[in-house]
Amino acid sequence: MARVLIITGDNFEDLEVFYPFYRLREEGFEVHIASNKDIITGKHGYTIKAHKKFKDVNPEEYDGLVIPGGRAPEKIRLDQNVLRITKHFFEVNKPVAAICHGPQVLISAGVIRGRKVTCYYGIKDDVIVAGAIWFDKDVVVDGNLVTSRYPDDLPAWMREFIKLVKGRK
């Protein structure tokens, strides 16, 4: 059974956490949420319990990484453990899915240069300055990386990410 890690924090975009959490479980994957505290709250007031703290995550135990958007990425990108986790997935070429503001974590981890991506339009310039090639599409797949723009893109985002994770098993 594939294991997937979702990394997020307070002010996450609710749909971008709950949709992949349940969609991946529906596929039979074991899904864990890591954060900097036990209970985190989304932009729209929904809460979810984290399974692990960032510092306790061993990324070698996971087959895929999901980075939801909202306001959480701009905060969690400051945590060295988040960067350690993210870099691991790129070093060993495991599937990574980032949506909306999620690529902010990729920028801080230094893994976005030369990659084809999409993201929320408000951080388009940030990803371009970081060296990525930006597209305005519902989903962009570049090797192990799957990116999307916002909640309307969730079905395409998870469809492509699930293909990558299943392809590794």
mmCIF file of C-alpha atoms in Angstrom:
data_model
loop_
_atom_site.group_PDB
_atom_site.id
_atom_site.type_symbol
_atom_site.label_atom_id
_atom_site.label_comp_id
_atom_site.label_asym_id
_atom_site.label_seq_id
_atom_site.Cartn_x
_atom_site.Cartn_y
_atom_site.Cartn_z
ATOM 1 C CA MET A 1 0.000 0.000 0.000
ATOM 2 C CA ALA A 2 1.335 3.410 -0.971
ATOM 3 C CA ARG A 3 1.892 5.982 1.767
ATOM 4 C CA VAL A 4 1.395 9.682 1.069
ATOM 5 C CA LEU A 5 2.304 12.663 3.247
ATOM 6 C CA ILE A 6 0.401 15.963 3.221
ATOM 7 C CA ILE A 7 2.309 18.897 4.709
ATOM 8 C CA THR A 8 0.355 21.983 5.764
ATOM 9 C CA GLY A 9 -0.417 24.430 8.551
ATOM 10 C CA ASP A 10 -3.022 26.901 9.757
ATOM 11 C CA ASN A 11 -4.926 28.845 7.095
ATOM 12 C CA PHE A 12 -4.685 26.022 4.556
ATOM 13 C CA GLU A 13 -7.168 26.064 1.683
ATOM 14 C CA ASP A 14 -9.748 23.650 3.103
ATOM 15 C CA LEU A 15 -10.632 21.894 -0.163
ATOM 16 C CA GLU A 16 -6.962 21.462 -1.088
ATOM 17 C CA VAL A 17 -6.377 19.418 2.080
ATOM 18 C CA PHE A 18 -9.638 17.500 2.440
ATOM 19 C CA TYR A 19 -10.048 16.570 -1.238
ATOM 20 C CA PRO A 20 -6.639 14.857 -1.593
ATOM 21 C CA PHE A 21 -6.861 13.378 1.923
ATOM 22 C CA TYR A 22 -10.075 11.506 1.133
ATOM 23 C CA ARG A 23 -9.387 10.921 -2.567
ATOM 24 C CA LEU A 24 -6.061 9.246 -1.821
ATOM 25 C CA ARG A 25 -7.626 7.134 0.927
ATOM 26 C CA GLU A 26 -10.314 6.129 -1.564
ATOM 27 C CA GLU A 27 -7.508 4.735 -3.759
ATOM 28 C CA GLY A 28 -6.335 2.624 -0.813
ATOM 29 C CA PHE A 29 -3.344 4.787 0.081
ATOM 30 C CA GLU A 30 -2.337 5.405 3.673
ATOM 31 C CA VAL A 31 -2.366 9.190 4.146
ATOM 32 C CA HIS A 32 -0.737 11.176 6.949
ATOM 33 C CA ILE A 33 -0.913 14.897 7.611
ATOM 34 C CA ALA A 34 2.132 16.609 9.079
ATOM 35 C CA SER A 35 2.090 20.080 10.569
ATOM 36 C CA ASN A 36 3.716 22.220 13.222
ATOM 37 C CA LYS A 37 0.867 21.623 15.695
ATOM 38 C CA ASP A 38 -1.684 18.945 16.564
ATOM 39 C CA ILE A 39 -4.895 20.573 15.283
ATOM 40 C CA ILE A 40 -4.796 22.939 12.316
ATOM 41 C CA THR A 41 -7.521 25.222 10.993
ATOM 42 C CA GLY A 42 -8.269 26.030 7.378
ATOM 43 C CA LYS A 43 -9.202 29.388 5.840
ATOM 44 C CA HIS A 44 -12.877 28.493 6.033
ATOM 45 C CA GLY A 45 -12.785 27.289 9.643
ATOM 46 C CA TYR A 46 -12.563 23.533 9.198
ATOM 47 C CA THR A 47 -10.080 21.762 11.444
ATOM 48 C CA ILE A 48 -8.080 18.587 10.970
ATOM 49 C CA LYS A 49 -5.793 16.651 13.281
ATOM 50 C CA ALA A 50 -2.205 16.223 12.202
ATOM 51 C CA HIS A 51 -0.767 12.727 12.489
ATOM 52 C CA LYS A 52 2.800 13.970 12.927
ATOM 53 C CA LYS A 53 4.858 17.068 13.589
ATOM 54 C CA PHE A 54 7.234 18.132 10.803
ATOM 55 C CA LYS A 55 10.257 17.342 12.979
ATOM 56 C CA ASP A 56 9.097 13.735 13.417
ATOM 57 C CA VAL A 57 8.633 12.949 9.711
ATOM 58 C CA ASN A 58 10.958 10.456 8.072
ATOM 59 C CA PRO A 59 10.319 11.156 4.365
ATOM 60 C CA GLU A 60 11.830 7.792 3.399
ATOM 61 C CA GLU A 61 8.625 6.193 4.771
ATOM 62 C CA TYR A 62 6.457 7.867 2.108
ATOM 63 C CA ASP A 63 5.833 7.275 -1.592
ATOM 64 C CA GLY A 64 4.402 10.721 -2.374
ATOM 65 C CA LEU A 65 4.139 14.262 -1.030
ATOM 66 C CA VAL A 66 1.185 16.671 -1.266
ATOM 67 C CA ILE A 67 1.578 20.417 -0.638
ATOM 68 C CA PRO A 68 -1.808 22.177 -0.499
ATOM 69 C CA GLY A 69 -2.238 25.914 -0.834
ATOM 70 C CA GLY A 70 -3.990 28.662 1.034
ATOM 71 C CA ARG A 71 -1.922 30.841 3.325
ATOM 72 C CA ALA A 72 -0.178 27.892 4.999
ATOM 73 C CA PRO A 73 2.724 27.532 2.503
ATOM 74 C CA GLU A 74 4.088 31.020 3.178
ATOM 75 C CA LYS A 75 4.435 30.074 6.870
ATOM 76 C CA ILE A 76 5.510 26.429 6.727
ATOM 77 C CA ARG A 77 8.212 27.214 4.146
ATOM 78 C CA LEU A 78 10.120 28.858 7.016
ATOM 79 C CA ASP A 79 10.407 25.515 8.857
ATOM 80 C CA GLN A 80 13.703 23.749 8.098
ATOM 81 C CA ASN A 81 12.026 20.352 8.531
ATOM 82 C CA VAL A 82 9.523 21.177 5.783
ATOM 83 C CA LEU A 83 12.428 22.007 3.480
ATOM 84 C CA ARG A 84 14.243 18.801 4.494
ATOM 85 C CA ILE A 85 11.141 16.723 3.730
ATOM 86 C CA THR A 86 10.513 18.451 0.397
ATOM 87 C CA LYS A 87 14.126 18.161 -0.785
ATOM 88 C CA HIS A 88 14.118 14.424 -0.043
ATOM 89 C CA PHE A 89 11.267 13.788 -2.497
ATOM 90 C CA PHE A 90 13.136 15.585 -5.269
ATOM 91 C CA GLU A 91 16.494 13.963 -4.459
ATOM 92 C CA VAL A 92 14.980 10.482 -4.872
ATOM 93 C CA ASN A 93 12.464 11.459 -7.580
ATOM 94 C CA LYS A 94 9.298 10.536 -5.675
ATOM 95 C CA PRO A 95 5.959 12.084 -6.764
ATOM 96 C CA VAL A 96 5.162 15.567 -5.437
ATOM 97 C CA ALA A 97 1.846 17.397 -5.877
ATOM 98 C CA ALA A 98 1.647 21.145 -5.177
ATOM 99 C CA ILE A 99 -1.359 23.391 -5.754
ATOM 100 C CA CYS A 100 -2.212 27.079 -5.445
ATOM 101 C CA HIS A 101 0.394 28.665 -3.096
ATOM 102 C CA GLY A 102 2.057 25.253 -2.508
ATOM 103 C CA PRO A 103 4.925 26.048 -4.913
ATOM 104 C CA GLN A 104 6.132 28.628 -2.366
ATOM 105 C CA VAL A 105 7.486 25.634 -0.431
ATOM 106 C CA LEU A 106 9.227 24.391 -3.594
ATOM 107 C CA ILE A 107 10.820 27.820 -4.066
ATOM 108 C CA SER A 108 12.199 27.851 -0.516
ATOM 109 C CA ALA A 109 13.428 24.264 -0.868
ATOM 110 C CA GLY A 110 15.334 25.290 -4.015
ATOM 111 C CA VAL A 111 13.786 22.568 -6.197
ATOM 112 C CA ILE A 112 11.763 24.560 -8.737
ATOM 113 C CA ARG A 113 14.439 25.986 -11.063
ATOM 114 C CA GLY A 114 13.994 24.700 -14.614
ATOM 115 C CA ARG A 115 10.731 22.919 -13.805
ATOM 116 C CA LYS A 116 7.456 23.348 -15.698
ATOM 117 C CA VAL A 117 4.730 24.390 -13.244
ATOM 118 C CA THR A 118 1.447 26.101 -12.707
ATOM 119 C CA CYS A 119 0.169 27.764 -9.546
ATOM 120 C CA TYR A 120 -2.200 30.409 -8.250
ATOM 121 C CA TYR A 121 -1.815 33.472 -10.473
ATOM 122 C CA GLY A 122 -0.862 35.639 -7.474
ATOM 123 C CA ILE A 123 2.486 33.812 -7.084
ATOM 124 C CA LYS A 124 3.170 33.355 -10.806
ATOM 125 C CA ASP A 125 5.945 35.970 -10.725
ATOM 126 C CA ASP A 126 7.526 34.281 -7.692
ATOM 127 C CA VAL A 127 7.850 30.928 -9.452
ATOM 128 C CA ILE A 128 9.172 32.586 -12.609
ATOM 129 C CA VAL A 129 11.792 34.558 -10.649
ATOM 130 C CA ALA A 130 12.755 31.281 -8.928
ATOM 131 C CA GLY A 131 13.531 29.844 -12.381
ATOM 132 C CA ALA A 132 10.404 27.832 -13.163
ATOM 133 C CA ILE A 133 8.567 27.833 -16.484
ATOM 134 C CA TRP A 134 4.952 28.829 -15.753
ATOM 135 C CA PHE A 135 1.836 27.686 -17.606
ATOM 136 C CA ASP A 136 -1.787 28.743 -17.105
ATOM 137 C CA LYS A 137 -3.290 25.231 -17.229
ATOM 138 C CA ASP A 138 -5.387 23.102 -14.872
ATOM 139 C CA VAL A 139 -2.517 20.669 -14.356
ATOM 140 C CA VAL A 140 1.145 20.539 -15.347
ATOM 141 C CA VAL A 141 3.183 17.355 -14.982
ATOM 142 C CA ASP A 142 6.966 17.633 -15.142
ATOM 143 C CA GLY A 143 8.681 14.390 -14.196
ATOM 144 C CA ASN A 144 7.844 13.686 -10.554
ATOM 145 C CA LEU A 145 6.090 17.055 -10.059
ATOM 146 C CA VAL A 146 2.349 17.681 -10.507
ATOM 147 C CA THR A 147 1.085 21.248 -10.062
ATOM 148 C CA SER A 148 -2.300 22.938 -10.318
ATOM 149 C CA ARG A 149 -3.742 26.422 -9.800
ATOM 150 C CA TYR A 150 -6.745 26.347 -7.466
ATOM 151 C CA PRO A 151 -9.665 24.204 -6.186
ATOM 152 C CA ASP A 152 -11.385 23.905 -9.585
ATOM 153 C CA ASP A 153 -8.300 21.968 -10.731
ATOM 154 C CA LEU A 154 -8.453 19.371 -7.935
ATOM 155 C CA PRO A 155 -9.749 16.454 -10.070
ATOM 156 C CA ALA A 156 -7.016 16.869 -12.714
ATOM 157 C CA TRP A 157 -4.362 17.413 -10.012
ATOM 158 C CA MET A 158 -5.182 14.240 -8.083
ATOM 159 C CA ARG A 159 -5.745 12.186 -11.250
ATOM 160 C CA GLU A 160 -2.181 12.873 -12.415
ATOM 161 C CA PHE A 161 -0.619 12.525 -8.965
ATOM 162 C CA ILE A 162 -2.327 9.171 -8.381
ATOM 163 C CA LYS A 163 -0.982 7.923 -11.737
ATOM 164 C CA LEU A 164 2.565 8.815 -10.650
ATOM 165 C CA VAL A 165 2.259 7.189 -7.221
ATOM 166 C CA LYS A 166 0.729 4.017 -8.676
ATOM 167 C CA GLY A 167 3.456 3.945 -11.326
ATOM 168 C CA ARG A 168 6.090 3.637 -8.599
ATOM 169 C CA LYS A 169 4.443 0.672 -6.869
#
